[in-house]
XYZ file of C-alpha atoms in Angstrom:
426
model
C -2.021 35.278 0.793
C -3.576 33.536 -1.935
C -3.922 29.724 -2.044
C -1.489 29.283 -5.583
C -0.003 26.177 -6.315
C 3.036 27.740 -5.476
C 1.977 28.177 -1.986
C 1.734 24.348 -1.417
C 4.706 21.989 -0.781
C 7.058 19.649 -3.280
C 5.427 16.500 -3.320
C 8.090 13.811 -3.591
C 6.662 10.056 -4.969
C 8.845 7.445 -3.345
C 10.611 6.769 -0.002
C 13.585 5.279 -1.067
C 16.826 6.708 -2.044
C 16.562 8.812 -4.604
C 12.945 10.103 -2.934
C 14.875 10.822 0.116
C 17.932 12.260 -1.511
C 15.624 14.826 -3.218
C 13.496 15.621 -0.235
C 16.540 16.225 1.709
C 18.480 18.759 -1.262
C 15.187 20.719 -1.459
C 15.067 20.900 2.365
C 18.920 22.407 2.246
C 17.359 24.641 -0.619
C 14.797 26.044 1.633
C 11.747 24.328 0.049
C 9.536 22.504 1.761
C 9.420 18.688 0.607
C 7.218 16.059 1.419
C 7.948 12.554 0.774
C 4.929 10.398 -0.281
C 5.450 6.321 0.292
C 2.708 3.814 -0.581
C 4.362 1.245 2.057
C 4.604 1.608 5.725
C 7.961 2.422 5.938
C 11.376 4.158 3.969
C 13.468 1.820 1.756
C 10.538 -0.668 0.815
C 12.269 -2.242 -2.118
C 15.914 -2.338 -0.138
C 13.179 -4.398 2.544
C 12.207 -6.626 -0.140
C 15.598 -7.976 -1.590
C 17.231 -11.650 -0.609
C 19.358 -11.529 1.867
C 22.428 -11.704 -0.123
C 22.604 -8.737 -1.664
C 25.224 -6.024 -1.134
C 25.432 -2.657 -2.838
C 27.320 -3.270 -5.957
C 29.189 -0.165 -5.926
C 31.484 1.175 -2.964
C 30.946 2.911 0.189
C 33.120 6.011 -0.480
C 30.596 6.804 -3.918
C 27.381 5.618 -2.824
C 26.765 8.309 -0.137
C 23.019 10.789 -0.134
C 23.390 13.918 -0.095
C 24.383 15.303 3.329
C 25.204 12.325 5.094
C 28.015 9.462 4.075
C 27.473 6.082 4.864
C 29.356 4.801 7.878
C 32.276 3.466 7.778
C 31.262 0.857 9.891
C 29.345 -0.734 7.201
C 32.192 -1.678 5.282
C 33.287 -1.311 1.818
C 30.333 -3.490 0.138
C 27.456 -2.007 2.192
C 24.980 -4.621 2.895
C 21.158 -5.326 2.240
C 20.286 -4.736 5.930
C 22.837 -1.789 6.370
C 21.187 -0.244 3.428
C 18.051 -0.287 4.806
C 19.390 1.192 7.969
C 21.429 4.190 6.333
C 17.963 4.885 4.759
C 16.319 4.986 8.253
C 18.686 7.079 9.231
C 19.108 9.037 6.444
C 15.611 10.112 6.596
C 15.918 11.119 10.477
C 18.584 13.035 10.520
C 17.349 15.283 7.853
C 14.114 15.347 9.356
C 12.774 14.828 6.417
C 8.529 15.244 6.085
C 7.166 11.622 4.966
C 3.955 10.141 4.739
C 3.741 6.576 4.825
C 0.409 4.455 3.437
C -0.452 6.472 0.673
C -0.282 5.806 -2.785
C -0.204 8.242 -5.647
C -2.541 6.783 -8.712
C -2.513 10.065 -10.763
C -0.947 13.171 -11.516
C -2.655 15.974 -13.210
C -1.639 19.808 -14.307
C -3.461 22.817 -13.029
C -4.439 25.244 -15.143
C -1.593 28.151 -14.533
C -3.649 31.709 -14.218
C -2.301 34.113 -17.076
C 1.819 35.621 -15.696
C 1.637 32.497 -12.678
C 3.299 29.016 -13.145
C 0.911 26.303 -13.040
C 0.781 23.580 -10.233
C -0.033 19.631 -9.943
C -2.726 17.872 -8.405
C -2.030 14.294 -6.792
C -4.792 11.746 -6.351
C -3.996 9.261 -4.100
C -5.533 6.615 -1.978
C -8.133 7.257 0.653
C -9.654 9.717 -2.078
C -6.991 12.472 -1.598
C -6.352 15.230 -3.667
C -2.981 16.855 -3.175
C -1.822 20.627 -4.691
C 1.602 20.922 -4.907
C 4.043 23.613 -6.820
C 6.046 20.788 -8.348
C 6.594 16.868 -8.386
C 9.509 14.710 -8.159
C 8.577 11.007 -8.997
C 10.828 8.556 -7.647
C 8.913 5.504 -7.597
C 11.913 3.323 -8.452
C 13.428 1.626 -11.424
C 12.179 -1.630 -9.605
C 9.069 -1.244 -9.271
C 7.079 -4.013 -10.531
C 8.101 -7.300 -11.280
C 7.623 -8.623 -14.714
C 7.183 -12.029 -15.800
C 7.107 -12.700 -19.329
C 4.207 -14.270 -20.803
C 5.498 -17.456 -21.682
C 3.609 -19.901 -23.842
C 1.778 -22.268 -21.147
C 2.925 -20.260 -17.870
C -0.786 -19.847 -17.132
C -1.586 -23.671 -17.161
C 1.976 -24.839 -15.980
C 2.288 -27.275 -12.652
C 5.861 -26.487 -11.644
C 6.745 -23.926 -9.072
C 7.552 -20.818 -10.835
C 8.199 -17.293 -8.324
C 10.085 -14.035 -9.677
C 13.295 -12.906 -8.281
C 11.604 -10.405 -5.845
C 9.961 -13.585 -3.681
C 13.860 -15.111 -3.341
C 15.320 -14.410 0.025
C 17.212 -17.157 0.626
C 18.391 -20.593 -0.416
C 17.472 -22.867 2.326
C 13.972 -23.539 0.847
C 15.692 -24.731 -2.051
C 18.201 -26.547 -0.768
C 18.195 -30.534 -2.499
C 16.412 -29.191 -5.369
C 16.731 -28.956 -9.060
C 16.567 -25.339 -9.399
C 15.896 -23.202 -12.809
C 17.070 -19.300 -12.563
C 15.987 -17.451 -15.671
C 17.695 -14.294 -16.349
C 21.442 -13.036 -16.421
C 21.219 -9.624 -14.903
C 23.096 -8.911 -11.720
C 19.859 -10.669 -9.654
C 19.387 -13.474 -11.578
C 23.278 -14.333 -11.838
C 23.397 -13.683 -7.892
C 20.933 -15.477 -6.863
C 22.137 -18.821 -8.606
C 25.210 -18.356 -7.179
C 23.482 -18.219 -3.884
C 21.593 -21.349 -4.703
C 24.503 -23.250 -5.353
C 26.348 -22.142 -2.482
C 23.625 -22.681 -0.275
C 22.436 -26.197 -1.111
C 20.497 -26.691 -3.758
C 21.027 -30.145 -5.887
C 21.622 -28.683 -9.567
C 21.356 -25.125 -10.580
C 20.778 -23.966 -14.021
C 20.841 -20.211 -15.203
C 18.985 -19.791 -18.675
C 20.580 -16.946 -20.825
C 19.017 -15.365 -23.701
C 21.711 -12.699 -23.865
C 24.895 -13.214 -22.981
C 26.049 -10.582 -20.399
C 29.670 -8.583 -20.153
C 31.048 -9.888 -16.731
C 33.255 -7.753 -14.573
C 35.144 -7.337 -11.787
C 34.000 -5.992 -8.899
C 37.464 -4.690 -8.101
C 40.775 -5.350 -9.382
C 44.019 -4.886 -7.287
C 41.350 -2.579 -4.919
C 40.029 -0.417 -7.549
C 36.583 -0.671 -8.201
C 34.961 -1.204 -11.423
C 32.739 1.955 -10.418
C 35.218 4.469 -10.994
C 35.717 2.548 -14.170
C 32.751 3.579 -14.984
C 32.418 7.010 -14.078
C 35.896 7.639 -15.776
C 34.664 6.304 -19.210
C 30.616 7.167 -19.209
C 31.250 10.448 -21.286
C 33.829 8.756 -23.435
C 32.696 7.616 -27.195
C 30.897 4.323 -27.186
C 32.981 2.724 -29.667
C 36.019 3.771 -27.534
C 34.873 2.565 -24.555
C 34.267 -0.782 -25.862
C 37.327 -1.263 -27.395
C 38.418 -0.601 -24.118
C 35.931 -3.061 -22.411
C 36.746 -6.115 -24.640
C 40.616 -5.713 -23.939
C 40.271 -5.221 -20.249
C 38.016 -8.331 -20.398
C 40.401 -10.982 -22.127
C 42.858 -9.699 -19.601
C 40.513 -10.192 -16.566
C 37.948 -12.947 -17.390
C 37.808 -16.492 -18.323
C 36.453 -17.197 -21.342
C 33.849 -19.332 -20.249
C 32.436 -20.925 -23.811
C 33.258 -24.758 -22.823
C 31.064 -24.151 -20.052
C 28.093 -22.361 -22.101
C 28.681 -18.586 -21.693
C 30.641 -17.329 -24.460
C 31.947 -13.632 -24.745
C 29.543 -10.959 -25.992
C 29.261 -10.196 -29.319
C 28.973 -6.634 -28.783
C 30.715 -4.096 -26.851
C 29.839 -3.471 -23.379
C 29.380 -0.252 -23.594
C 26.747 -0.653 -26.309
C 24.939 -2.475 -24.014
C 24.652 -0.079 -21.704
C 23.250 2.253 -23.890
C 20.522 -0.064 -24.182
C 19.868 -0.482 -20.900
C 21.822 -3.152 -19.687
C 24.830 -3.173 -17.112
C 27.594 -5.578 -17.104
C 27.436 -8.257 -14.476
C 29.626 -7.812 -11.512
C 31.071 -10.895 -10.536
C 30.419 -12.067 -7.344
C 30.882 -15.586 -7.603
C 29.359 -16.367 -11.246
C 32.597 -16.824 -13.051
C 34.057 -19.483 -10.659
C 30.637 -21.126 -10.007
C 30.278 -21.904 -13.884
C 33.836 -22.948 -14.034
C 33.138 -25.632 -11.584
C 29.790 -27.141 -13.060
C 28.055 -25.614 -9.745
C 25.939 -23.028 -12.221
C 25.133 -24.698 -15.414
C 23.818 -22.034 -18.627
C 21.665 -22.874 -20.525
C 19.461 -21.489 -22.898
C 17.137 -19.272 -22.953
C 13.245 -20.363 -21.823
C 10.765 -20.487 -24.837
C 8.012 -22.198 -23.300
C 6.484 -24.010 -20.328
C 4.475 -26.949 -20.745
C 2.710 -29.329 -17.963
C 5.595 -29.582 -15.449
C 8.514 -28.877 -18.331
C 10.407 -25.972 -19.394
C 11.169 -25.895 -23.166
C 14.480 -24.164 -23.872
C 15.595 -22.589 -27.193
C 17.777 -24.986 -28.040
C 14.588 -27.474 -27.897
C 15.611 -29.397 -24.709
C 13.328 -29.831 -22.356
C 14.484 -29.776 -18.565
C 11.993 -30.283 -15.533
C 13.345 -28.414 -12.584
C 11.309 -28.705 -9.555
C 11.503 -24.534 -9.352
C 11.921 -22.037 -11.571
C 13.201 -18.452 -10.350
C 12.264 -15.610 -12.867
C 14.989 -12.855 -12.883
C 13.420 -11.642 -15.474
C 13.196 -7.834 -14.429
C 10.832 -4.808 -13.603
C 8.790 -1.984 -15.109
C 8.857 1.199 -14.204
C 4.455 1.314 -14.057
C 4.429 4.660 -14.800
C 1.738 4.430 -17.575
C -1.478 5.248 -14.767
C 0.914 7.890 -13.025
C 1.884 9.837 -16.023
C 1.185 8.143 -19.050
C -2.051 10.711 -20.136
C 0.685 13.855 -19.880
C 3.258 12.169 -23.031
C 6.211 12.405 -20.935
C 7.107 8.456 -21.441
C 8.653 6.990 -24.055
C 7.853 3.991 -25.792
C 9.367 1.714 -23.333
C 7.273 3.349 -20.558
C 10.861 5.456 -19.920
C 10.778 9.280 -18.496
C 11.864 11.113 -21.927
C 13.872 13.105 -19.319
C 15.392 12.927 -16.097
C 17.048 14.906 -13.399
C 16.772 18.960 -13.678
C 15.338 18.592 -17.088
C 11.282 18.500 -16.919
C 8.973 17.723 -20.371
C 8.239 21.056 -22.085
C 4.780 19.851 -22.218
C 4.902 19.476 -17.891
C 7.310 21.758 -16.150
C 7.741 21.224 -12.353
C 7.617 17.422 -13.036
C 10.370 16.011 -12.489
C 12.346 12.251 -12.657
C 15.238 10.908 -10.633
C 16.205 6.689 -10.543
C 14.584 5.618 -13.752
C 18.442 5.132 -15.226
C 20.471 2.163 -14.815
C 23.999 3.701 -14.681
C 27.505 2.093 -15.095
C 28.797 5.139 -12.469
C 26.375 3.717 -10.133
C 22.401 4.101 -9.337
C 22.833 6.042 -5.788
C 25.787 7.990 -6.893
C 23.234 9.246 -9.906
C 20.491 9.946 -7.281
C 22.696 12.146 -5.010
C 23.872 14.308 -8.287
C 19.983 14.475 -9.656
C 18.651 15.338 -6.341
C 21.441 18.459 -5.879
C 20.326 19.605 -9.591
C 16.419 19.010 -9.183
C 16.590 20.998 -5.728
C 18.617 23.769 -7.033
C 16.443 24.331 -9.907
C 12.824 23.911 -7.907
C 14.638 26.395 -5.910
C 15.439 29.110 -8.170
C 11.943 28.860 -9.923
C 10.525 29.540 -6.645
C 12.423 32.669 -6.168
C 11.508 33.632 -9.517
C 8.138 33.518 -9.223
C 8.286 35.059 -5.683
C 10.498 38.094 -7.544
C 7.847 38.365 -9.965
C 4.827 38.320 -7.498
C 6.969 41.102 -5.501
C 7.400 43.233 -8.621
C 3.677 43.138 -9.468
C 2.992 43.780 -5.643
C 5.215 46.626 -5.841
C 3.940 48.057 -9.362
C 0.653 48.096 -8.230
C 1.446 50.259 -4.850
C 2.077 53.540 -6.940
C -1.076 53.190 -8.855
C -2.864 52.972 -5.929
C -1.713 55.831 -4.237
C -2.053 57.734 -7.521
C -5.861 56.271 -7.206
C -5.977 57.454 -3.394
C -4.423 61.003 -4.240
C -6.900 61.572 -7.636
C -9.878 60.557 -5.006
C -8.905 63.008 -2.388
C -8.116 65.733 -4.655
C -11.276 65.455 -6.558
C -13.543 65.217 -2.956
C -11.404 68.310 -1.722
C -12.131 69.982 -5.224
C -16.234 69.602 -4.554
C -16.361 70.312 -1.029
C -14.321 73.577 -2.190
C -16.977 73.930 -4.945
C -19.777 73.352 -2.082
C -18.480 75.810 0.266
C -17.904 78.713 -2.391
C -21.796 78.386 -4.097
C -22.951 78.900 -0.077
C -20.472 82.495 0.298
């Protein structure tokens, strides 16, 4: 057999969960899959989260593909239990994964003319990978950002991002600044002020929607998944009602409603808080807002407002990129926020058999997403394959007649001139 592209594996960018959910759907498919992961071990940035954290969305919806979580795990699934159902996950699918290497580039191969073209994967150690297709699945945290404050380069306080937070005992007596109002940032202050810290402020630049995680037992998941194909404008109509009705309005204490709909919000990229403590923590003075952080200067932070506030550590929640740009960023399949321009089944018309699954922050949930993209991705690697098999058969088998016909024209002429031979010597 020739050595095609399409005679090498699915290379699969990413041992967490939406790496593993697609390895394992392309394994039930029939293809082979192998999972590449740049750390030592499945679930690295599940690993690398405080120890508070919980899986925002419930047991029942948050299951891979081919195995639920346990029940055992309860309904909030925890940090640790996470990282186990990964472990797991990955053994009982017996799923093919490398760990300690790192992917730095991906580049097209040349398809020959009728054949489907391949990819080849440098990664550390100086390999150079073929594979028939690629699903990246590096994560939608990835890196952590910290913005580039005026003064952060020459400032004397103690300043870490989110992703260095475990827990709050290090903090504990301190005047503590948390910087950022996304799920992390608003959990992690909570945690602080549970967990002993002297004073706890949480800088907003954009004031978030704040759910429920549940209400009377249902979750606000299902919410979600109920309304994500509704019309935005409906949807936060919706929203703003259901929030009057189930939230506080917190402006005496600094956090005022949204001004737009929470829907809208989503469609740029950012989910509504779930509340695991934030709305009564702020109620009782235990989580001050304040606003947002302009600049940092000697051992001060300068707000927007123009106060000036000297915590003794500042926690930036301030977010990740997706640091796709070296990956991908020669083959124009990002946008301008460094975003897949597709993900799921659909691959760039410009880079077929590349494909993108966890780069989306969904209101339906981000694992419930990954399962669904991982059963489309596989089934359409899948019936490529089979279509380009089909198509190698069909040449095979066109070119078998005209071979015999070759064979039979080649024995009929040599039995025509050993005829002619035999008749010139009568």
């Amino acid at each position: 057999m020739a050595d095609t592209p399409h005679n090498h594996p699915v290379y699969v960018i990413g041992g967490g969960p939406g790496g593993l959910a697609a390895a394992a759907a392309l394994r039930d498919q029939g293809v082979r899959a192998v999972v590449l992961e740049k750390s030592d071990s499945v679930g690295a940035s599940w690993r690398a989260h405080y120890d508070r954290l919980r899986l925002h969305t419930t047991r029942r919806l948050s299951g891979l593909p081919g195995l639920p979580i346990p029940r055992a795990f309860g309904r909030w699934v925890t940090r640790d239990n996470v990282v186990r159902y990964l472990e797991k996950y990955a053994e009982f699918h017996e799923l093919e994964i490398v760990t300690g290497v790192e992917v730095s580039r991906i580049d097209r191969i040349e398809a020959a003319p009728g054949e489907r073209g391949g990819w080849l994967l440098r990664a550390s150690g100086g390999r150079e990978l073929t594979g028939s297709a690629v699903v990246v699945a590096t994560g939608y945290n990835h890196t952590p950002y910290v913005p580039e404050w005026p003064g952060r380069d020459t400032y004397t306080g103690e300043l870490t991002h989110a992703r260095q937070y475990r827990a709050p005992r290090p903090y504990e007596g301190k005047d503590v600044l948390v910087v950022g109002t996304g799920n992390t940032g608003a959990e992690i202050a909570v945690d602080l002020a549970e967990g002993g810290a002297a004073r706890v402020r949480l800088a907003v630049r954009t004031v978030p929607h704040i759910v429920r995680r549940s209400t009377a037992g249902w979750p606000a998941q299902r919410t979600g998944i109920l309304v994500r194909r509704l019309p935005v404008r409906l949807v936060d109509l919706a929203g703003g009602l259901v929030a009057r009705l189930s939230v506080p309005d917190l402006s005496a204490h600094g956090l005022p409603r949204p001004g737009t709909g929470l829907y809208s919000r989503v469609k740029e990229g950012a989910v509504p808080v779930q509340d695991v403590g934030l709305i009564s923590a702020v109620k009782r003075g235990a989580v001050e807002p304040v606003a947002a952080v302009e600049a940092l200067d000697g051992g001060e932070v300068v707000l927007a407002d123009g106060t000036r506030i000297a915590p003794e550590a500042v926690i930036a929640a301030t977010g990740y990129r997706r640091a796709l740009d070296g990956l991908v960023g020669h083959l124009g399949v990002l946008d301008g926020r460094g975003h897949p321009v597709v993900h799921g089944a659909r691959t760039p018309p410009t880079a077929p058999d590349l494909y993108f699954t966890g780069f989306t922050n969904p209101i339906s949930g981000m694992f419930r997403e990954l399962a669904i993209d991982a059963g489309k991705i596989a089934k359409t690697v899948a019936k490529r394959a089979a279509k380009n098999a089909g198509k190698k058969a069909g040449k095979k088998a066109g070119e078998q007649p005209a071979k015999r016909a070759a064979k039979k024209a080649a024995k009929a002429t040599a039995e025509g001139a050993a005829a002619g031979r035999g008749a010139a010597a009568g």
